[in-house]
Amino acid sequence: MSSTIEFTINGKDITGRPGQTVLEAAQDAGVYIPRLCYMRGLAAFGACRVCTVLVNGRPQAACTQTVAPGMVVENNTEKMTAFRRNLIDMLFVEGNHFCMFCEKSGNCELQALAYRFGIAAPKYPYMFQPREVDMSHGDVFIDRNRCVLCGRCVRASRDVDGKHVFDFVGRGLHKRIAVNAEALLGDTELAVTDKAAEACPVGAIVKKRVGYAVPVGQRLYDHKPIGSEIESTAL
Amino acid sequence: MSDNLPAVVHEICQAHGGDRTRLMDIVRAMQQKFGCVSGPAMELLAKELSIHRVEIESLVSFYSFLSTRPKGQVVIRLCNDVIDQMAGADEVARAFEEELGIKFGQTTPDGKISLEYTACIGMCDQVPAALVNDVVVTELSTDAARRIVRELRKHGDPTRLVTRHGDGCNGHELVRAMVMNNIRQRGSIIFTPTNRGEAIRKALAITPAEVIRAVKTARLRGRGGAGFPTGMKWEFTRAAGGEQRCVLCNADEGEPGTFKDRVLLTEMPDRVFAGMTIAGYAIGADEGILYLRGEYAYLRAYLEQILAKRRQDNLLGNNILGKRAFKFDLRIQMGAGAYICGEETALISSCEGLRGDPKNRPPFPAQKGYLGRPTVVNNVETLCCVTKILEEGPATFAEFGSQGSTGTKLLSISGDCRSRGVFEVPFGIKLSEVLKLAGGEDAIAVQVGGASGQMVAREEFNRTICYDDLATGGSLMVFGPERNVLEVADKFMAFFVEESCGYCTPCRVGNVLLKDRLERITAGCGEPADLEYLQELGTTVKTMSRCGLGQTSANPILTTLKNFRATYNALVKKRGDGRQPAFDLAAAVAEAETIIGRKSTHAHA
């Protein structure tokens, strides 16, 4: 088997490795494919669908699709960007996201994606669903109002920390994050040093007492849009 | 009861080899025994199986027939699909509520009876229907509902509700169901006499590659709806690496309006099992699973007996029919109320003792399926076709139907027609001819392919049933002149909202948004821009969703927008006052009016 695989994204030649996903091969080549549930080092999940690209004309999640020779990938087309914006909108109206009160603001991937896509306000009506907050743990809290069900905490705890502190319960709109205890995070083995405690892309699983250690204005996405760190490496 | 909980948990886990992948069976057994899988039970199960409690909660909370909170000893589940509602399910529902003194979702104070709604239970030709535990009751009236409650109050035994038996094997001592087969038309492939064992004998006389070639020569395509060429699927699976392979039969017939697999499993289970065995031989698998939807639990004992007989007769097991080194056996995996498990990768997840979440593709099941093994998933009807192809040869099979769609197709026909039931028709038949067969000539619309299919308008009744035109798993719901197609679409959307697994964003959220906006329109509060909104949102859900459910869930809206545009246009209106049509000023200020004690002059102008 050849050690490199040649394909294109929006006409640009990309070289990937066998077994690599479209998303990672693109990233290595300095092409940013927007994503939310993806996290380097965790198993691909394919849930948020933000990274959906057209592969030879068919929609595929770039985080789960492996590269193949000659593959024609469409990423930032007008059509795909519109679909992605709709997904971001959906996540905003599904949960209760109040950026101005959220300690994650500026470091939040959902917020950063919204800014990158130029979303000032979602076009869908808010659902205002009641969601549970769990402050029972000494060092970490869960605010399910902000959860986007990306499963990063589930995978991090199960596959990296070896604990399985989190998993999903319910289905459809009733799906939510549950903990490995009768009800409370405080009754689980979660430690503040766990990968799961820092895997959340939004403000749903947050470490206590450090929320404002970095002031607003100096945060990850305060000056440059999300993805620019990848695009700046492009040749 | 709680004293012996640890002992019962231990016993049930041991009965399944302490195997985590059998979690579905384990929690089903717990549910049956205790009416729920409680917190303490989950703790004990987790210890016994060396897994985490939250994994069990994750699974239990996924399936609608399982629960963490106690339910009544008897659970009445009334089917609330659109066909049942057209036949008066709402009145039956009120009768159940009145007689029980509880609402849907509640349990009687004595803890004896729970009342719930459930999605299509595969009885659309004998509606309204309900499940009482595992017992199916059909053609319900308000009187029947009241009688059922009174009897259950007296003896608490759902099996005693069955006073008459249906036709054919529904009367078998291990079935004893009032369910009817309603086979209305027998064709040349499926509903034909069969010589038990002949197909397997013929298959074993040739090589596996030749068996696959026969299936390819017959140009057999999957009967579940997607229509993938069966021979090709088998070939991919056989070519995949690894020691063990697996054959799964998808009997999770959950698409609203379809019930033909129920009839096949009742009347010709031997042919289904023969098809699985032949598939096993062809792909090199020695293991098979029949995934039977929880709604068809009443068939389980009967099917187990058929399997036992096949083992006795050397049609299953080691050295089948004397063929050295060919062994194949299969087990029945019960589902527990989840439409999504009819999606092949979700079905695999469920067989593995997981939530019925679909898996990421690639890899496809042919490469990496059940427990990571190359796996073939075939529909019940497809496997019946396989048996016929081996019995009579591919050429005979391909004589029926059309070039791209060989053989016959079973249609499950329900709704506004005189003759409801299962029809075996040759592929290529026109929809109008089908309607004539079923006595549904007055129809204004036919939903072809179930909720995920398409709503076809009268102008298109000359289209044909085949893979290249109206492809369908076989569900045909007929709607007469008095029906409102947008209300039907709304019911289908409610179904998808209920049955979405919630894994991916577009399906979990998008379907709810679609349904809300459709409701606004049917309530007469829509504006022309709402139609664009539905189109754009529907296309997003269709394009961006992860599996077949989400990729088709917007179809009720997208196909009615296309085929019944005039109906929408008649409902939406622009308002001249600058307000959105959905905004009701009087309602918005009603609470404030109560507080200040006077009526707003503006709101009631």
PDB file of C-alpha atoms in Angstrom, chain B residues 80-83 85-86 90 256 451 484-498 515 518 556:
ATOM      1  CA  ASN B  80     -51.260   5.801  18.142  1.00  0.00           C
ATOM      2  CA  ASP B  81     -50.122   5.778  14.564  1.00  0.00           C
ATOM      3  CA  VAL B  82     -52.109   7.634  11.971  1.00  0.00           C
ATOM      4  CA  ILE B  83     -53.951   4.579  10.640  1.00  0.00           C
ATOM      5  CA  GLN B  85     -56.244   7.170  14.772  1.00  0.00           C
ATOM      6  CA  MET B  86     -58.240   7.189  11.563  1.00  0.00           C
ATOM      7  CA  ASP B  90     -58.599   8.443  20.113  1.00  0.00           C
ATOM      8  CA  PRO B 256     -45.356   2.607  10.173  1.00  0.00           C
ATOM      9  CA  ALA B 451     -43.475   7.492   7.371  1.00  0.00           C
ATOM     10  CA  ASN B 484     -56.062  16.066   5.495  1.00  0.00           C
ATOM     11  CA  VAL B 485     -52.604  15.161   4.178  1.00  0.00           C
ATOM     12  CA  LEU B 486     -50.892  17.820   6.269  1.00  0.00           C
ATOM     13  CA  GLU B 487     -52.347  16.354   9.434  1.00  0.00           C
ATOM     14  CA  VAL B 488     -51.014  12.989   8.308  1.00  0.00           C
ATOM     15  CA  ALA B 489     -47.592  14.536   7.706  1.00  0.00           C
ATOM     16  CA  ASP B 490     -47.764  16.064  11.167  1.00  0.00           C
ATOM     17  CA  LYS B 491     -48.435  12.640  12.713  1.00  0.00           C
ATOM     18  CA  PHE B 492     -45.432  11.219  10.890  1.00  0.00           C
ATOM     19  CA  MET B 493     -43.258  14.047  12.174  1.00  0.00           C
ATOM     20  CA  ALA B 494     -44.467  13.303  15.704  1.00  0.00           C
ATOM     21  CA  PHE B 495     -43.348   9.726  15.113  1.00  0.00           C
ATOM     22  CA  PHE B 496     -39.844  10.784  14.077  1.00  0.00           C
ATOM     23  CA  VAL B 497     -39.509  13.202  16.965  1.00  0.00           C
ATOM     24  CA  GLU B 498     -40.384  10.318  19.279  1.00  0.00           C
ATOM     25  CA  LYS B 515     -42.943  19.670  13.398  1.00  0.00           C
ATOM     26  CA  LEU B 518     -45.852  22.504  10.333  1.00  0.00           C
ATOM     27  CA  PRO B 556     -43.369  13.749   5.123  1.00  0.00           C
TER      28      PRO B 556
END
